mmCIF file of C-alpha atoms in Angstrom:
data_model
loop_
_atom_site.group_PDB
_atom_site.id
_atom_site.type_symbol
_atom_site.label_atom_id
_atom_site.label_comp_id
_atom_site.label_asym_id
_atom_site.label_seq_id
_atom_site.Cartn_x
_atom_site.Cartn_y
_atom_site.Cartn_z
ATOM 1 C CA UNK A 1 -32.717 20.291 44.240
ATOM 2 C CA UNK A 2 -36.233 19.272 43.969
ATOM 3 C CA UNK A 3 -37.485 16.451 41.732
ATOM 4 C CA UNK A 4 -38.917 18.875 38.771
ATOM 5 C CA UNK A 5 -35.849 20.759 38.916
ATOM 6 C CA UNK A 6 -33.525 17.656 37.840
ATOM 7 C CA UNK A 7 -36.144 16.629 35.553
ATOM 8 C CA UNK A 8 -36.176 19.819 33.754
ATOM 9 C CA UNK A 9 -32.429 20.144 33.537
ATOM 10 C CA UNK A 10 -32.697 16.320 32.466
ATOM 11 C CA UNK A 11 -35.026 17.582 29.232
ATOM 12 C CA UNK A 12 -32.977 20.499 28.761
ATOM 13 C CA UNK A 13 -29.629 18.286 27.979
ATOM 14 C CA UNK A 14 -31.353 15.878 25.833
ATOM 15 C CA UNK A 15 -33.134 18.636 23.916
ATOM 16 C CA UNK A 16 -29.316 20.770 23.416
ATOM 17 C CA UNK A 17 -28.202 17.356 21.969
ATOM 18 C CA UNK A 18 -30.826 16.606 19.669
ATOM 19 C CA UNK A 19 -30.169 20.351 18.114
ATOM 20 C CA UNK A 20 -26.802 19.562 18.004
ATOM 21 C CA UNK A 21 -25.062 18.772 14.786
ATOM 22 C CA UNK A 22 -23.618 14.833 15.156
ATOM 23 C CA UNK A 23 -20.312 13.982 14.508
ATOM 24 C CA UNK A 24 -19.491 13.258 10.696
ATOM 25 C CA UNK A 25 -18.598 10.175 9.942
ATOM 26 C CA UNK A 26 -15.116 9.377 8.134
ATOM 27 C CA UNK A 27 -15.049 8.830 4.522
ATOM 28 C CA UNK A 28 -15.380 10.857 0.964
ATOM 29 C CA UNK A 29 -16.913 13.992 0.612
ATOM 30 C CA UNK A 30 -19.832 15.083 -0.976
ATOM 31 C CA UNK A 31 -19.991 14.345 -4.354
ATOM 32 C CA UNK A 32 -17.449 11.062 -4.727
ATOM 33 C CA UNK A 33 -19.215 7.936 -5.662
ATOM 34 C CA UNK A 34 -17.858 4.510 -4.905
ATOM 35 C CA UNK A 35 -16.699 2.894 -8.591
ATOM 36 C CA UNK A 36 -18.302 -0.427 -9.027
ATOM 37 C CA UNK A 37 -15.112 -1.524 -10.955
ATOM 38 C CA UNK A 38 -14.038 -4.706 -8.979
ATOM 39 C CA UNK A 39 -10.816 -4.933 -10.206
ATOM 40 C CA UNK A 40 -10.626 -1.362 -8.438
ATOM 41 C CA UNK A 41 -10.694 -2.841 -4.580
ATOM 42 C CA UNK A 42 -7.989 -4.288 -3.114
ATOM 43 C CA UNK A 43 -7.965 -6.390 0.800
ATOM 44 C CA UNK A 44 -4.941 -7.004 2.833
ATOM 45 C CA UNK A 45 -3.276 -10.368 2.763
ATOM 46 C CA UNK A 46 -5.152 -10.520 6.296
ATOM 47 C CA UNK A 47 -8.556 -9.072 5.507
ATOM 48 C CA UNK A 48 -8.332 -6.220 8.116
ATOM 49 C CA UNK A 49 -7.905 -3.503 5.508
ATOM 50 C CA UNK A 50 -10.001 -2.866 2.453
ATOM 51 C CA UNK A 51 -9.314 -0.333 -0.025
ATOM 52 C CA UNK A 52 -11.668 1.535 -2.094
ATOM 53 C CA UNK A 53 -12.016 4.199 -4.814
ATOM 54 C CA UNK A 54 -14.274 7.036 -4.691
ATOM 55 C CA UNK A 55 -14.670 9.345 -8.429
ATOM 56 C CA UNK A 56 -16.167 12.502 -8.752
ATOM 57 C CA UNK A 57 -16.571 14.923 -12.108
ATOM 58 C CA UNK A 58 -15.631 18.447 -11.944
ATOM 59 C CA UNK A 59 -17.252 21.187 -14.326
ATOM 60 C CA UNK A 60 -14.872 20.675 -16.937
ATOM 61 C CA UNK A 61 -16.120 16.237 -16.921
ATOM 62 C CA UNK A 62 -12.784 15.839 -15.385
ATOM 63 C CA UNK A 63 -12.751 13.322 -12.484
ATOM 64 C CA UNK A 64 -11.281 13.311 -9.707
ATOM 65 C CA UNK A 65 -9.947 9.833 -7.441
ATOM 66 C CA UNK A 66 -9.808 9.298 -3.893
ATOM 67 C CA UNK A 67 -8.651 6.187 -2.238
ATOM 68 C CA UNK A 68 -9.867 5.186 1.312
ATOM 69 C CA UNK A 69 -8.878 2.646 3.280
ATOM 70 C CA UNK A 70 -11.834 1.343 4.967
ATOM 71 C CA UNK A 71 -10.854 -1.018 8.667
ATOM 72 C CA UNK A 72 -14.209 -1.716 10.474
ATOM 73 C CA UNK A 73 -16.230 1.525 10.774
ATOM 74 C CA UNK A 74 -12.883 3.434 10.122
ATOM 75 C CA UNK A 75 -12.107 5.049 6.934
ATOM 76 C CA UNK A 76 -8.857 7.043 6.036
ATOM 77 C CA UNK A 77 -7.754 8.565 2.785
ATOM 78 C CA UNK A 78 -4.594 7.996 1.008
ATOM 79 C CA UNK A 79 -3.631 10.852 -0.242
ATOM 80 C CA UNK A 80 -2.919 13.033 -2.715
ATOM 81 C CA UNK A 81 -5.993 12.837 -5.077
ATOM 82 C CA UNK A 82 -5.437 12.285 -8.093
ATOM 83 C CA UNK A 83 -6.893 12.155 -12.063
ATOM 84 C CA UNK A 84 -6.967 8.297 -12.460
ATOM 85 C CA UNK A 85 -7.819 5.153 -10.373
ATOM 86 C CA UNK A 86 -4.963 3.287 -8.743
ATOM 87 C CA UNK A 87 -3.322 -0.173 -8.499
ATOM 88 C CA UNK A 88 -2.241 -1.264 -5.162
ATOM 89 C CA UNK A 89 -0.010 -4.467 -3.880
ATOM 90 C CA UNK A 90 0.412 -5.238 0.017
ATOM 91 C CA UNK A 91 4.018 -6.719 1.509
ATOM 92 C CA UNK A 92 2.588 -10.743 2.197
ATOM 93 C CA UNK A 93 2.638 -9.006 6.619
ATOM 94 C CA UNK A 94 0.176 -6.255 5.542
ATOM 95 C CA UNK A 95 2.498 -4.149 6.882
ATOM 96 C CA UNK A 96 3.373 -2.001 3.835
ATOM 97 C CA UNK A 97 0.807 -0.827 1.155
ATOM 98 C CA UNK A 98 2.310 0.077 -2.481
ATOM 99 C CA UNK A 99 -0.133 2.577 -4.941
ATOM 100 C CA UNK A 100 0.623 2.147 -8.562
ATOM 101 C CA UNK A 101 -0.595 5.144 -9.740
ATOM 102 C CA UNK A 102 -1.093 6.234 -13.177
ATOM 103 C CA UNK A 103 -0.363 9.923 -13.981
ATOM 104 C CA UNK A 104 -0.990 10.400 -17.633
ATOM 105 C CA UNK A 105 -0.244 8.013 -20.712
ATOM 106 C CA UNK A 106 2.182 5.625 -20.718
ATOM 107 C CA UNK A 107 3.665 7.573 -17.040
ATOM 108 C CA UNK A 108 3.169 5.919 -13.525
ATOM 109 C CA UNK A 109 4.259 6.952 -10.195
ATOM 110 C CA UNK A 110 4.447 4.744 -6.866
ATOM 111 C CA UNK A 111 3.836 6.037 -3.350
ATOM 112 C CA UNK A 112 4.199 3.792 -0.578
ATOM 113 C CA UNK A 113 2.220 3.692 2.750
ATOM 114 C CA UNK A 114 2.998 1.799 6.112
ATOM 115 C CA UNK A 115 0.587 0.551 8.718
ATOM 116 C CA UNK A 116 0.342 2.411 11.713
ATOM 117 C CA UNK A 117 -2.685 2.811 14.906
ATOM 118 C CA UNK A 118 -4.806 0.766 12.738
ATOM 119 C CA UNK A 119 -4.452 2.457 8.820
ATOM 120 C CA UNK A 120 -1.781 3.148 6.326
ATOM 121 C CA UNK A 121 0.100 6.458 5.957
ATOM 122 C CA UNK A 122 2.943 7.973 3.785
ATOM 123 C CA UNK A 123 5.853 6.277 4.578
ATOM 124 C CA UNK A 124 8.588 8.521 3.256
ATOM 125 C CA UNK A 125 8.443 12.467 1.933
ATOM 126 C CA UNK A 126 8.739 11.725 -1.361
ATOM 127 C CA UNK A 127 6.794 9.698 -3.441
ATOM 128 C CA UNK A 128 8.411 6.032 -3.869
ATOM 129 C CA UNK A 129 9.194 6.749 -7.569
ATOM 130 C CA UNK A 130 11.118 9.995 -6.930
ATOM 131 C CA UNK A 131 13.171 7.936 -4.627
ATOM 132 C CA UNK A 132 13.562 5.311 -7.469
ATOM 133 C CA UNK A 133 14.729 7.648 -9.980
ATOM 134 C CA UNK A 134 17.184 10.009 -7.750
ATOM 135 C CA UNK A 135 19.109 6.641 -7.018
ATOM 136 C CA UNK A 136 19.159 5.734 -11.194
ATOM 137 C CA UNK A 137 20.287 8.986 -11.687
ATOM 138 C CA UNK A 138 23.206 8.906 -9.106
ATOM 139 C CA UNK A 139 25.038 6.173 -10.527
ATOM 140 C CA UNK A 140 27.917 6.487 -12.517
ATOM 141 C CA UNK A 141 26.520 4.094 -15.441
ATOM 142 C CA UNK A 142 22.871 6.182 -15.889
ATOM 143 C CA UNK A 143 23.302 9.335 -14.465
ATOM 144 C CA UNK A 144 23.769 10.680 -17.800
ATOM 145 C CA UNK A 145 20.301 9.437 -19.137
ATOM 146 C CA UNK A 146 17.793 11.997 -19.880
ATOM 147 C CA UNK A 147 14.048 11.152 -20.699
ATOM 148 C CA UNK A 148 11.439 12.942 -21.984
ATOM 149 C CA UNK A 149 8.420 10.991 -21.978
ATOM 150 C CA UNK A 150 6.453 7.992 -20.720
ATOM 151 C CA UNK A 151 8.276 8.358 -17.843
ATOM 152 C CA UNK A 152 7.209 5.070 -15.771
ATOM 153 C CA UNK A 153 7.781 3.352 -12.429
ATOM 154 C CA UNK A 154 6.911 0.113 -11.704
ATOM 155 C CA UNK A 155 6.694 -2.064 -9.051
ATOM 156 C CA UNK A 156 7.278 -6.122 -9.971
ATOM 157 C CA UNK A 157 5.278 -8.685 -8.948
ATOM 158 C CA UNK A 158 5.778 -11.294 -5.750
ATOM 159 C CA UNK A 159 5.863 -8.655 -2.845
ATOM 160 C CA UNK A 160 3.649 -10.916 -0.746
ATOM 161 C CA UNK A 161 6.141 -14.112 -1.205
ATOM 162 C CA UNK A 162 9.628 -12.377 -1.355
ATOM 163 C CA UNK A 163 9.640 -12.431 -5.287
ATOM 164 C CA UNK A 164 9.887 -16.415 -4.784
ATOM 165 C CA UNK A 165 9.343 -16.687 -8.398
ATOM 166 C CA UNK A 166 12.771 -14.981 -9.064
ATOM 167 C CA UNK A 167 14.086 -18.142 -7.854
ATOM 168 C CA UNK A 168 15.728 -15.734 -4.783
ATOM 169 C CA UNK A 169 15.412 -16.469 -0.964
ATOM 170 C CA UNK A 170 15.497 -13.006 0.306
ATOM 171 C CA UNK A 171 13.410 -12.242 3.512
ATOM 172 C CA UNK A 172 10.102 -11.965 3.634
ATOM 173 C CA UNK A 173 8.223 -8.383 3.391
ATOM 174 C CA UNK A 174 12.051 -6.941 3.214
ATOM 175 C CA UNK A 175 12.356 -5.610 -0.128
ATOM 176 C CA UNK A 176 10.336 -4.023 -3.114
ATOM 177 C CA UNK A 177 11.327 -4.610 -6.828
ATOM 178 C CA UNK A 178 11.096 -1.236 -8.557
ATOM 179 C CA UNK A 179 11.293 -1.091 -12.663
ATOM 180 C CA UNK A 180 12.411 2.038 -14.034
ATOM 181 C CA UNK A 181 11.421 2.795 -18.086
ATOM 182 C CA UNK A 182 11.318 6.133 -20.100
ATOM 183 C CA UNK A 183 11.472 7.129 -23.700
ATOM 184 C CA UNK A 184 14.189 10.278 -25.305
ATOM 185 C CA UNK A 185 13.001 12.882 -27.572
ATOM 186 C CA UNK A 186 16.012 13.027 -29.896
ATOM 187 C CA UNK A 187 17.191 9.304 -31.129
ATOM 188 C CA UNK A 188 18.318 8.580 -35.003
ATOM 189 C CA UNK A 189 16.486 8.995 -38.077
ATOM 190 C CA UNK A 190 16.435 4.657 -38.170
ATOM 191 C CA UNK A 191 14.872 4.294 -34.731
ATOM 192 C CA UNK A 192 11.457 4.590 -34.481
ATOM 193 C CA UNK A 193 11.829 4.636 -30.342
ATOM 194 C CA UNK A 194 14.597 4.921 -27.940
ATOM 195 C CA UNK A 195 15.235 5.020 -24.214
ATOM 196 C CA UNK A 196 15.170 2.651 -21.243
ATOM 197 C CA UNK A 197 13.257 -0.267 -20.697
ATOM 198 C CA UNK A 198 12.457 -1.951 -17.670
ATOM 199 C CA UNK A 199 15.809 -0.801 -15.579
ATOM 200 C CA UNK A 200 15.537 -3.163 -12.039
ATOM 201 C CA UNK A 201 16.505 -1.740 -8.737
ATOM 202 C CA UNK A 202 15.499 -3.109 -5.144
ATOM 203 C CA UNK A 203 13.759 -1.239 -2.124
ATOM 204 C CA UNK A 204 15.190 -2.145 1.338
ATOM 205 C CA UNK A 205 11.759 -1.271 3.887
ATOM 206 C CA UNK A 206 14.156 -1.738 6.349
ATOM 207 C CA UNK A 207 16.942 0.600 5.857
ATOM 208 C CA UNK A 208 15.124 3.075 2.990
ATOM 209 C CA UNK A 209 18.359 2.449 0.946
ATOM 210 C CA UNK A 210 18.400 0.802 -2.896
ATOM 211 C CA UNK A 211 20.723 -1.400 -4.349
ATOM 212 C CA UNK A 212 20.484 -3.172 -7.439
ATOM 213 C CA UNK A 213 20.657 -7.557 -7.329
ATOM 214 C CA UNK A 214 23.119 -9.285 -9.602
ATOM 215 C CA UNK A 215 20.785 -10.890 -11.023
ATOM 216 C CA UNK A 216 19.921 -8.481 -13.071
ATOM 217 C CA UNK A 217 23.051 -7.131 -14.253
ATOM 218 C CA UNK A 218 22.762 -8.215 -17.796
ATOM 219 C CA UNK A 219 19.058 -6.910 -17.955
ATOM 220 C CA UNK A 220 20.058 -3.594 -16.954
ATOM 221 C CA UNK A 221 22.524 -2.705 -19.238
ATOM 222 C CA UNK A 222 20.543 -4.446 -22.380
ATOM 223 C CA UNK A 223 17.554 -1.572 -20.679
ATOM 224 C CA UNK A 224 20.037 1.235 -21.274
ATOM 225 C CA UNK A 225 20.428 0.378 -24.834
ATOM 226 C CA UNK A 226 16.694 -0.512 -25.944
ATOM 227 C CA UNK A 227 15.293 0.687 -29.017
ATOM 228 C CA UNK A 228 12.587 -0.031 -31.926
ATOM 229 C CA UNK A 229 14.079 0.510 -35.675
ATOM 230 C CA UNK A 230 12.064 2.078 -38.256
#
């Protein structure tokens, strides 16, 4: 092969790649605008993940939320998408990820996420809440409970220090403490509201299983009775 010859295959490569479309880089699509709301990003207890909320509004001024979680030049989404902005709390190892996520007023959902090759992803099939609420309902002291609004999970403060404040000494990034609340449709004429209030059950990360502490047996059953009279 002749010196012009490699030279012009040489300019033929480098022109192919310059009319070549580049790679896209991760992150939102078009149309979804970082929110400037501070309280709205969330870091890892060891700074190697950041998470950050993207809006957009539809036709109908509707918007739409997507989470990303940004590592270096890396960014993944969190899915699903959803209608409002998120809360998140890490395990204290960064090893687990919690979304608190608001689906309408006075309802919440959790979904929980795990670290793997360098992101979070889902970390069971169903969302965290669904979980929550299949185990309330199989128990023979609140299976019979039905609620018809402001359905709500929760997830309790003190997952990056083992819920020290509880005065407990569980392990560290072990459990999750899951609230459970709800509101019935039909209650007497004299009560102004009625249903369940702040029910307690615990997460095990390790096993996937629930179970719920003594220590708040005598919470839980004043939950099952709460009320507001007129």
């Amino acid at each position: 092969m002749t010196v012009f010859s490699r030279a012009a295959r040489w300019l033929a490569l480098v022109l192919t790649a310059a009319a070549s479309p580049a790679l896209a880089a991760s992150g939102p699509p078009p149309g979804f605008t970082l929110s400037d709301d501070a309280d709205l990003a969330f870091t890892s207890p060891d700074g190697a993940t950041k998470l950050e909320q993207y809006k957009k509004e539809n036709e109908d001024l509707d918007l739409k939320w997507q989470v990303w979680a940004r590592r270096g030049e890396e960014m993944t989404e969190l899915k699903p998408e959803q209608g409002y902005p998120a809360g998140f709390r890490f395990t204290g190892d960064s090893q687990w990820l919690v979304r608190m996520q608001k689906t309408g007023s006075g309802s919440q959902d959790l979904l929980l996420y795990r670290a793997e090759k360098g992101t979070f992803v889902n970390a069971t099939k169903k969302s965290l809440s669904d979980l929550a609420w299949a185990y309330f309902h199989s128990r023979p002291d609140t299976k019979n409970m039905k609620l018809d609004y402001h359905i709500s999970a929760n997830l309790m403060k003190g997952t990056e220090d083992a819920y020290r404040w509880l005065g407990v000494d569980w392990p560290s990034n072990r459990y999750l403490l899951i609230s459970l609340s709800g509101e019935m449709d039909k209650h007497p004429k004299n009560v102004a509201v009625k249903g369940l209030a702040d029910w307690k059950c615990r997460y095990d990360l390790k096993t996937g299983k629930f179970d719920v502490p003594r220590i708040f047996a005598k919470s839980n059953a004043e939950a099952l009775t709460w009320e507001i009279k007129r």
